[in-house]
Coordinates of C-alpha atoms in Angstrom, one line a residue:
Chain A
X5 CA 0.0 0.0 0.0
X6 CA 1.6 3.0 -1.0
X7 CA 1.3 6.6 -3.1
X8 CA 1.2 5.8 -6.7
X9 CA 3.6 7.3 -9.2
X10 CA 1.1 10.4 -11.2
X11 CA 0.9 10.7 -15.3
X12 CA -0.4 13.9 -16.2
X13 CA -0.9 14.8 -19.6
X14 CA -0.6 18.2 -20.9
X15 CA -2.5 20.6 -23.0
X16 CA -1.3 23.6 -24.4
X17 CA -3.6 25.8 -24.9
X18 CA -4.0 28.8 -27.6
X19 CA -6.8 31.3 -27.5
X20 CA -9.2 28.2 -26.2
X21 CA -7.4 25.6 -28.5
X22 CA -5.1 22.8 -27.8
X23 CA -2.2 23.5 -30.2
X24 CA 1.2 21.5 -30.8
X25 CA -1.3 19.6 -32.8
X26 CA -3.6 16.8 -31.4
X27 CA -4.5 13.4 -33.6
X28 CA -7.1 11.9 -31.7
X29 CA -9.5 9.0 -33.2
X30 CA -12.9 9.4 -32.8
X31 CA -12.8 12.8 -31.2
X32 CA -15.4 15.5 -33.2
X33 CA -13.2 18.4 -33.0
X34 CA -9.1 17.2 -32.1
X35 CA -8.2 20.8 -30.8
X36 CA -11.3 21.5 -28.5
X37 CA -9.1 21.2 -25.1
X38 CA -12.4 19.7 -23.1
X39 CA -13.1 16.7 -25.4
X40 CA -9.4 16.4 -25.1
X41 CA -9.5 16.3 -21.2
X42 CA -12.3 13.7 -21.3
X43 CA -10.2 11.5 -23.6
X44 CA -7.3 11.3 -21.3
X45 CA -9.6 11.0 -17.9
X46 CA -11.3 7.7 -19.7
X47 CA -7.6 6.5 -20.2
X48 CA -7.2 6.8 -16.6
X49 CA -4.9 10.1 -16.4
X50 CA -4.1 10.4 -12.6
X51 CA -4.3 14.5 -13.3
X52 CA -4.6 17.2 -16.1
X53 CA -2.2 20.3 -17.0
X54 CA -3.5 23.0 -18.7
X55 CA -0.9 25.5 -19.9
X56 CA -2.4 28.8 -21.5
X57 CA 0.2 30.1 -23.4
X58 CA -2.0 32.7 -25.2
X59 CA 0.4 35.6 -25.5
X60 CA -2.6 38.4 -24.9
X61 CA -4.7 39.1 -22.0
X62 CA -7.4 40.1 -23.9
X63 CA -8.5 36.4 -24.1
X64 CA -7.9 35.5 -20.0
X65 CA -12.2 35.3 -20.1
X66 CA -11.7 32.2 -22.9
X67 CA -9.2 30.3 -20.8
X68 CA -11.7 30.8 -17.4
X69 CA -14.4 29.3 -19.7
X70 CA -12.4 26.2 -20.9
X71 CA -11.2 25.8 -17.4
X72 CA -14.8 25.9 -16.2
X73 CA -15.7 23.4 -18.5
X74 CA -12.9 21.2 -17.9
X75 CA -13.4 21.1 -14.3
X76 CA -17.5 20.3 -14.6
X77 CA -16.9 17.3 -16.6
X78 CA -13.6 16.0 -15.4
X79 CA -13.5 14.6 -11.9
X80 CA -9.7 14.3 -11.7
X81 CA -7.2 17.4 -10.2
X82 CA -6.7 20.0 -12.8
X83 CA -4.0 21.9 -12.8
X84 CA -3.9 25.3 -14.8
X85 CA -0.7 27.9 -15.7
X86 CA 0.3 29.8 -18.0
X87 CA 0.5 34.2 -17.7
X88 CA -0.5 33.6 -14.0
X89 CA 1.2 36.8 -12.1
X90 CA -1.4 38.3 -9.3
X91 CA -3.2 36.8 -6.9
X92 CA -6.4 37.8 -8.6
X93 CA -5.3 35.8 -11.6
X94 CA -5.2 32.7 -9.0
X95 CA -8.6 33.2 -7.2
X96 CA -9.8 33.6 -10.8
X97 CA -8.7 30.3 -12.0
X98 CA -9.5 28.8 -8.5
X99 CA -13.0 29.8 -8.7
X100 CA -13.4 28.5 -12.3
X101 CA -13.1 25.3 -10.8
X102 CA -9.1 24.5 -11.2
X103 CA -7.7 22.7 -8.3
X104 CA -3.8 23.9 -8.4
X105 CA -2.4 26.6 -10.4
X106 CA 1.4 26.6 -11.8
X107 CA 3.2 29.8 -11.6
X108 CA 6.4 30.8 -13.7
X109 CA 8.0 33.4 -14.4
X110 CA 6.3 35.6 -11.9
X111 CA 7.4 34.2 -8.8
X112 CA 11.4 34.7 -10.5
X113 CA 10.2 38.4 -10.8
X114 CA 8.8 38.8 -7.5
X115 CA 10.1 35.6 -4.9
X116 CA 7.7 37.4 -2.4
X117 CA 4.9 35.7 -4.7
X118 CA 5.1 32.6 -3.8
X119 CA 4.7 32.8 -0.2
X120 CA 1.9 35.2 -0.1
X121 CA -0.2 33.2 -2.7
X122 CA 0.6 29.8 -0.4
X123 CA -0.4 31.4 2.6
X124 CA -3.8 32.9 1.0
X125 CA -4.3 29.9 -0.8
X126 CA -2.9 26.6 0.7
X127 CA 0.3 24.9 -0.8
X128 CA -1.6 22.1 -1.8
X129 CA -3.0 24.3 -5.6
X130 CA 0.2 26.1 -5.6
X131 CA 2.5 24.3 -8.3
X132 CA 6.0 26.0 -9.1
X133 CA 6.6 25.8 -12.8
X134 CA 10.6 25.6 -13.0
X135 CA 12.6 25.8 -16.6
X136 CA 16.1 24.5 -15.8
X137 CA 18.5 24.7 -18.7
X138 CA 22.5 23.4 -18.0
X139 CA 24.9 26.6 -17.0
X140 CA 26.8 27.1 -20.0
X141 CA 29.9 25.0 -19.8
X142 CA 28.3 22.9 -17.1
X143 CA 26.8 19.3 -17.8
X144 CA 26.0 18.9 -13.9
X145 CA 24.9 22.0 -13.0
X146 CA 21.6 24.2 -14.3
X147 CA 20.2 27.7 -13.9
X148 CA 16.4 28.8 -13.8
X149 CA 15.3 30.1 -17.7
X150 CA 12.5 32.4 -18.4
X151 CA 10.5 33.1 -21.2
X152 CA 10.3 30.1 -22.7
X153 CA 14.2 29.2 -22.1
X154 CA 15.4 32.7 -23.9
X155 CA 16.2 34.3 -21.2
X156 CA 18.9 33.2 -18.7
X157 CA 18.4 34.1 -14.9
X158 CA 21.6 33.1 -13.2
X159 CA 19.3 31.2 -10.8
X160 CA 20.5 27.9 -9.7
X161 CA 18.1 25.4 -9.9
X162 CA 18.6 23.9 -6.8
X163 CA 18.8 26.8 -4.6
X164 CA 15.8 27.8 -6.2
X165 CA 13.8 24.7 -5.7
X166 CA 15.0 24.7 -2.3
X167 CA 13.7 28.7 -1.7
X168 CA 10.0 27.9 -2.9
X169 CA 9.6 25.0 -1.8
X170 CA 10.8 26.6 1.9
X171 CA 8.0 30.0 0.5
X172 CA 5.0 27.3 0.8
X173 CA 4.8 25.5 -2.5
X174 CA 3.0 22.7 -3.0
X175 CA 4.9 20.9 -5.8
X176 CA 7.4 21.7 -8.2
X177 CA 6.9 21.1 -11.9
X178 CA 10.3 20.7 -13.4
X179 CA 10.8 20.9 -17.5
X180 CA 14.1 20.6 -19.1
X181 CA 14.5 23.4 -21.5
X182 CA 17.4 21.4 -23.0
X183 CA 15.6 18.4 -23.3
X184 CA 11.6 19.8 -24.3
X185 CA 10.4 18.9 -27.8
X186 CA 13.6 16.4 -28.3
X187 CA 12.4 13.3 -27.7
X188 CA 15.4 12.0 -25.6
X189 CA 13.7 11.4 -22.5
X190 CA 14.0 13.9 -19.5
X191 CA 16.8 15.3 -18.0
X192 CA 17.4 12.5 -15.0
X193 CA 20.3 13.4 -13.2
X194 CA 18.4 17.4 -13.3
X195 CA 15.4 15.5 -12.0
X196 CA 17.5 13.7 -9.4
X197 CA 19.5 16.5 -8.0
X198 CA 16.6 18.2 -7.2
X199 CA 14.0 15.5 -6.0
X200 CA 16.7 14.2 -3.5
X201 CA 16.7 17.7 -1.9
X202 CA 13.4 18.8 -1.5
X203 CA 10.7 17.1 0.6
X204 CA 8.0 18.0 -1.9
X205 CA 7.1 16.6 -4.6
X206 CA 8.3 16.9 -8.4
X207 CA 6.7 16.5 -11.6
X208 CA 9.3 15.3 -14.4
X209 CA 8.8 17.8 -17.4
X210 CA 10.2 17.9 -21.2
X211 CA 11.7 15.7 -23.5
X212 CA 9.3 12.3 -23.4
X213 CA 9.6 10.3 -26.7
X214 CA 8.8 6.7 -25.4
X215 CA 6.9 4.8 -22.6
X216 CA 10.8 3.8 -20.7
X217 CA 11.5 7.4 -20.9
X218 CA 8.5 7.4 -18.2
X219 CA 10.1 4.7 -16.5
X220 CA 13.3 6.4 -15.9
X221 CA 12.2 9.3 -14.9
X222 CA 10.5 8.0 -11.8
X223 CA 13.3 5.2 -11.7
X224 CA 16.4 7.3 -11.9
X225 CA 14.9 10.8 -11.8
X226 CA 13.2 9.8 -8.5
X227 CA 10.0 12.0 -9.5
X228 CA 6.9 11.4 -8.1
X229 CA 5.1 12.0 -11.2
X230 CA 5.7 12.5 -15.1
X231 CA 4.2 14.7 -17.4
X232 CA 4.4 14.7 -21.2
X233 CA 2.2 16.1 -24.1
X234 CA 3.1 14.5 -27.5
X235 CA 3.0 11.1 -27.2
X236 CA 0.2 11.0 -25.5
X237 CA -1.4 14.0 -28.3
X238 CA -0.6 11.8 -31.7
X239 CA -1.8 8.7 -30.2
X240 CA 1.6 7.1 -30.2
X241 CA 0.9 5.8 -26.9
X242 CA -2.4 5.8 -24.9
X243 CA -2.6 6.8 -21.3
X244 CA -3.3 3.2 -20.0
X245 CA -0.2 1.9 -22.1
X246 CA 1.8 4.3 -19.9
X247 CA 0.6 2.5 -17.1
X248 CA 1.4 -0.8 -18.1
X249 CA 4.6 0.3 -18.7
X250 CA 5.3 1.3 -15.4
X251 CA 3.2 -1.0 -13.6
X252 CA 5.4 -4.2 -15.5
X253 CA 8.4 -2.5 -14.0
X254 CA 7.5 -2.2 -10.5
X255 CA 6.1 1.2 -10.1
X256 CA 3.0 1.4 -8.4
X257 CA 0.5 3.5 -10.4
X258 CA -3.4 3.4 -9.9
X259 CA -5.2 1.0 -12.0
Chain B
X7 CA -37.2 16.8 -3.0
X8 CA -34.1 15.4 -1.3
X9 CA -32.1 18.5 -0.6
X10 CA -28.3 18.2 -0.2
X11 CA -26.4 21.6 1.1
X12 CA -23.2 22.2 0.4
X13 CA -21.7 24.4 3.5
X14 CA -20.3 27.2 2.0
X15 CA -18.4 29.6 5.1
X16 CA -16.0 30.9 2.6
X17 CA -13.4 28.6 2.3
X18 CA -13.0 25.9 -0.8
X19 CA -13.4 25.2 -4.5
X20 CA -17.6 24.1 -3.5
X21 CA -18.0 24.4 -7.2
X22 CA -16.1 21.3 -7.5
X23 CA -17.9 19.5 -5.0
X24 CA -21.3 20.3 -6.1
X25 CA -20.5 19.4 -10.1
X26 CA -19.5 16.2 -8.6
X27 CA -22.5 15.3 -6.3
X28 CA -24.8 16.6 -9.4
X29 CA -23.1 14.5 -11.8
X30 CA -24.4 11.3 -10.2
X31 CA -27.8 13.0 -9.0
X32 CA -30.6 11.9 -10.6
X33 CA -33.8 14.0 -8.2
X34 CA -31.9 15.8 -5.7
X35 CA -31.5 19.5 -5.2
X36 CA -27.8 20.5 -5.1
X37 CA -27.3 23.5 -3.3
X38 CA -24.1 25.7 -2.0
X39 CA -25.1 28.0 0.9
X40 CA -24.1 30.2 3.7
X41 CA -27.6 30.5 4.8
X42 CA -28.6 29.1 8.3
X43 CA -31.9 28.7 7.5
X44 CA -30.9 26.9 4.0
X45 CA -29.1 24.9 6.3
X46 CA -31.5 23.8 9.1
X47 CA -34.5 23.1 5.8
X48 CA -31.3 20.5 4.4
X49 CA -32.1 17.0 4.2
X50 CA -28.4 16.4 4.0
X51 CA -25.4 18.1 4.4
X52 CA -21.9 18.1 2.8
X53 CA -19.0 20.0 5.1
X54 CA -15.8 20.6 2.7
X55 CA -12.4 22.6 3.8
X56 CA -9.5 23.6 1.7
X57 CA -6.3 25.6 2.7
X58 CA -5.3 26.1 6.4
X59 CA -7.4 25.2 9.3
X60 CA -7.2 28.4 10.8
X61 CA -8.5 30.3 8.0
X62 CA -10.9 27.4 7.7
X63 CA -12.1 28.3 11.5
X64 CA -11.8 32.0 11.9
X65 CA -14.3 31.9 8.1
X66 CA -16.5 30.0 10.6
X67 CA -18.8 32.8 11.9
X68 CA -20.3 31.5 15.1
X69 CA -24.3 31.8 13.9
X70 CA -22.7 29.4 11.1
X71 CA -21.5 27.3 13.4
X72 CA -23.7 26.9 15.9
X73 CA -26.2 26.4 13.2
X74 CA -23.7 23.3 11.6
X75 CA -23.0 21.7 15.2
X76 CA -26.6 21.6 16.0
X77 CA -27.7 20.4 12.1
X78 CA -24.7 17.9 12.1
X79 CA -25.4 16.1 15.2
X80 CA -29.1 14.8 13.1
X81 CA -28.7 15.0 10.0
X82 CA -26.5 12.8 6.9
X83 CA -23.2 14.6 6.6
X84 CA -20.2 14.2 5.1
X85 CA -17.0 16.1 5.2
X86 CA -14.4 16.3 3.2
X87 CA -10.7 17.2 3.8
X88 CA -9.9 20.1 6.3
X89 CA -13.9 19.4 7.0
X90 CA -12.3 16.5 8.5
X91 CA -10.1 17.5 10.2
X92 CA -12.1 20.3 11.3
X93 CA -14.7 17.9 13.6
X94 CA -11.5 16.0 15.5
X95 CA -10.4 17.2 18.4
X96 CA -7.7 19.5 17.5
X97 CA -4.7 19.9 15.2
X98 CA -1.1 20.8 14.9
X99 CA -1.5 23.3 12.3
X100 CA -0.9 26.9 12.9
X101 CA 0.2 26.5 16.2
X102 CA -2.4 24.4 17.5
X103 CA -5.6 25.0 17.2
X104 CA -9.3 23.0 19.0
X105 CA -11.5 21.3 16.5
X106 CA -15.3 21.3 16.8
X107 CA -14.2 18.0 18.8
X108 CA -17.6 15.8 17.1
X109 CA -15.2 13.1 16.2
X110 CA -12.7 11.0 18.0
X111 CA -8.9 11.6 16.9
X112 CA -6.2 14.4 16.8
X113 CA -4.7 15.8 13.7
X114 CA -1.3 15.8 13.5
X115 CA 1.9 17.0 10.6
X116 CA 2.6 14.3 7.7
X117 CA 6.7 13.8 9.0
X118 CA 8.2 14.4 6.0
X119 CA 11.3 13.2 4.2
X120 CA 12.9 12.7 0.6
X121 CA 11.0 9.1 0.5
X122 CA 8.0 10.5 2.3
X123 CA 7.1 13.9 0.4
X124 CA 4.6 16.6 1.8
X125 CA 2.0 17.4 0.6
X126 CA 0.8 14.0 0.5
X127 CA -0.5 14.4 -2.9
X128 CA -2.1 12.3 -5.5
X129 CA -3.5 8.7 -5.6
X130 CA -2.8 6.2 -2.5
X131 CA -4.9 3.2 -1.3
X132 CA -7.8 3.3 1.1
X133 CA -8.0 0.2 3.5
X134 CA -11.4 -0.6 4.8
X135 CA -11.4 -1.5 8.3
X136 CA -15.2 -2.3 8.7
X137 CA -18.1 -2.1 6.0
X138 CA -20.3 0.8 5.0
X139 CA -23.0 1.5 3.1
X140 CA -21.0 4.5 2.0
X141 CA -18.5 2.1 0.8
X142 CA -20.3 0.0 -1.1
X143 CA -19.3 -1.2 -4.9
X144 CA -16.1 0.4 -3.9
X145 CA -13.8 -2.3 -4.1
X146 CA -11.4 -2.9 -0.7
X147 CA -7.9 -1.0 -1.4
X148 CA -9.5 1.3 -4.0
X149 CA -7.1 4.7 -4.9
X150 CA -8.4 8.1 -4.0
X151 CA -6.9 10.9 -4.4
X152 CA -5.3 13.0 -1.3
X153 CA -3.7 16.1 -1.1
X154 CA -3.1 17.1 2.5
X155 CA 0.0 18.0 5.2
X156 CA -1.6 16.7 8.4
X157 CA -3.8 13.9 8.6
X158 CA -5.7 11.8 11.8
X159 CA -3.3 9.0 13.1
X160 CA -5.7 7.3 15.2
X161 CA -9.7 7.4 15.5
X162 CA -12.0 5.2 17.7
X163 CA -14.4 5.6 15.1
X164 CA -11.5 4.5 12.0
X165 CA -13.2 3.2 9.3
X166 CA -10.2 3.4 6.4
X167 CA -6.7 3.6 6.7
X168 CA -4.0 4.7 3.9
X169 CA 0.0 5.0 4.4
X170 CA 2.1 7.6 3.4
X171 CA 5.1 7.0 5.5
X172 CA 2.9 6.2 8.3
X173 CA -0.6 4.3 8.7
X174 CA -3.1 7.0 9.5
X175 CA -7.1 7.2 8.8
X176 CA -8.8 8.2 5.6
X177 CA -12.2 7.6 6.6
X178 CA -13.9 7.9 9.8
X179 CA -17.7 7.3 10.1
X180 CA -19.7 8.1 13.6
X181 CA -23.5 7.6 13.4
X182 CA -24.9 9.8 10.7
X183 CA -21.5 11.6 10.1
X184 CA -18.8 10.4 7.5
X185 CA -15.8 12.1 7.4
X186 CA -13.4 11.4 4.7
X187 CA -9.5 12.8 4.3
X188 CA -9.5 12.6 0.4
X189 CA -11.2 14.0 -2.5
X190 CA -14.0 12.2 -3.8
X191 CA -14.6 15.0 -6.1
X192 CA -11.8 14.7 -7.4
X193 CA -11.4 10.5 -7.2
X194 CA -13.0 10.1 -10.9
X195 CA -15.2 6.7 -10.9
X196 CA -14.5 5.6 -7.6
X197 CA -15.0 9.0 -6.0
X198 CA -18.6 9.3 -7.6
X199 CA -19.3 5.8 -6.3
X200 CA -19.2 7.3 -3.0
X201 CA -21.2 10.7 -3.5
X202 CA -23.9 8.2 -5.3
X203 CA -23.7 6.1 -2.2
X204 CA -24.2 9.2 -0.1
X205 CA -26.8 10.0 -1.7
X206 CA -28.6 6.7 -1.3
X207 CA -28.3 6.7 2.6
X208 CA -30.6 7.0 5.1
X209 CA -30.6 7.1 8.7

């Protein structure tokens, strides 16, 4: 009897669509991002990431819809980010019915963010979003990225991690910027230095190309859950294939 | 009309609680209110709590509350989470703070460690203890899904356990009161299971 190991699929979401393309069978409309969410919550996803990466604000009232949506039809935890930088942007999401909410960049501009919105709001719906790409001429050592990995902080990771995790967040959802969109699994020894040196949880982020790839990041990554968009998005590999990936090699995952 | 009220004092995503119960409603009234007198006319009662259990009590006016700790004591209830952990005795949290003391048991901080990470969060195994009707065609060692830092270690009235580190209860169930530590709203098939249940009991 223990905590089973979390696969969260990912949406990104554009103006109210799921882009980075979607190739669902049997789904109506492949980029409507709520018949998307009930495709993965019938393949047993253990949770759903919704990232808004609409570039305007004039279309925040679209992604509280979708959200809404989401959240009346899918009775899984729902995590939404994306352009999330005041505390009113939280309640908003909150009160459209998602359960955590992933904060990025913001809480690099303004550290004091993160405590205030875990003591308004409860760590357990406030998600860190960290984008860790290696220091240059480093290949065990990684700095904190911004704006989509363009712009370099100087942060390193693991202080970081260590800093919001002590400000009250819930969970830390860690992408490799070097590794996102490649293919070549995530970045494990990333994922390992900074699992082994925070007591809460991380979510494994960029770079899945294959099922193992899942394997490893909660085998040698040590995460306590993996996210990935692709391969779950061209129907490469269904959610419950994951599963039975992981659940042949010993991880516990619910069935 | 069956009429199940949702406690709202201020605190917790109802919206998600309600959707839930509705979803597997087929002629009851679903209602979220503040409203005492909403509250005494409920047939049933759903007590939720998200965030710190401070916030959660000081939201608590004390019309509200008297009004809940009279209804509570008569009527089908069920709480969820922090509503939980709310009816024990006490808790750690912020200090140390007293509970509404309805239900046996003490709420104490998850000890966490690399292995053992806090929040407990996402999917663990619920261990039936005893049967209930609220538990049934829920299969023994179902998952539900938890996100919490403190959690009940012992309860006279212990009707579930789960381990995240250490054994402590998920479910405790008194007379017309069942208190759970997960989110059934959030527990997809199995967690409806149980709202359907809830809505099918009668005492």
């Amino acid at each position: 009897m223990t905590l089973a190991k979390r696969i969260i699929p990912c949406l990104d979401v554009d103006k109210g669509r799921v882009v980075k393309g979607v190739n669902f069978l049997n789904i109506r409309d492949a980029g409507d991002p709520i018949e998307i969410a009930k495709r993965y919550d019938d393949e047993g996803a253990d949770e759903i990431t919704m990232l808004d990466i609409t570039a305007s604000h004039e279309t925040r009232d679209t992604t509280y819809k979708t959200v809404e949506s989401i959240a009346s039809q899918v009775f899984i935890p729902l995590t939404v980010g994306g352009g999330v930088r005041k505390i009113e942007d939280i309640k908003k999401l909150l009160r459209s019915g998602a359960d955590k909410v992933s904060i990025n960049t913001a809480a690099v501009e303004n550290p004091d963010f993160v405590k205030e919105a875990a003591d308004k709001f409860g760590s357990q719906c406030i998600v860190v979003a960290v984008d860790a790409k290696l220091k240059e001429d480093s290949s065990s050592s990684w700095e904190v990225v911004t704006y989509g990995g363009r712009n370099r902080t100087g942060i390193d990771v693991l202080e970081w991690t260590q800093k919001v995790a002590d400000s009250g967040a819930g969970e830390i959802l860690l992408t490799s910027m070097d590794r996102d969109g490649t293919k070549e699994g995530f970045d494990n020894k990333l994922v390992f230095k900074v699992s082994s040196s925070i007591d809460i949880p991380v979510i494994a982020s960029g770079g899945v190309g294959n099922l193992q790839h899942l394997i490893d990041g909660i085998r040698q990554g040590g995460a306590e859950a993996v996210l990935a968009a692709s391969i779950f998005h061209f129907s490469e590999f269904t959610i419950q294939e994951a599963k039975e990936a992981m659940k042949a090699s010993g991880i516990v995952v619910r069935s | 009309m069956t009429q199940v009220v949702v406690i709202d004092y201020g605190m917790g995503n109802l919206h998600s609680v309600s959707k839930a119960i509705q979803a597997v409603s087929s002629s009851e009234s679903i209602v979220i209110s503040s409203s005492t007198d909403v509250i005494k006319a409920a047939d049933k009662l759903v007590f939720p709590g998200v965030g710190a259990i401070k916030d959660c009590m000081e939201a608590f006016s004390v019309d509200l509350r008297e009004t809940v700790l009279e209804e509570i004591d008569k009527k089908p209830t069920l709480a969820i989470c922090v509503g939980m952990q709310m009816l024990l005795e006490s808790s750690e949290e912020n200090g140390g703070i007293d509970g509404l003391d309805i239900l046996d048991g003490k709420v104490t901080k998850i000890k966490a460690s690399k292995e053992v990470k806090v929040p407990h969060m996402g999917w663990n195994e619920v261990k039936f203890l005893k049967e209930h009707l609220l538990l049934k065609n829920i299969p023994d060692s179902s998952f539900f899904y938890f996100v919490h830092s403190y959690c009940c270690l012992s309860s006279k009235d212990a009707l579930t356990e789960t381990i995240h580190g250490e054994r402590f209860v998920s479910c405790i169930a008194k007379d017309n009161i069942f208190a759970v530590q997960f989110h059934p709203e959030k527990s997809q098939g199995m967690g409806l299971e149980l709202y359907k249940n809830f809505l099918n009991w009668n005492i």
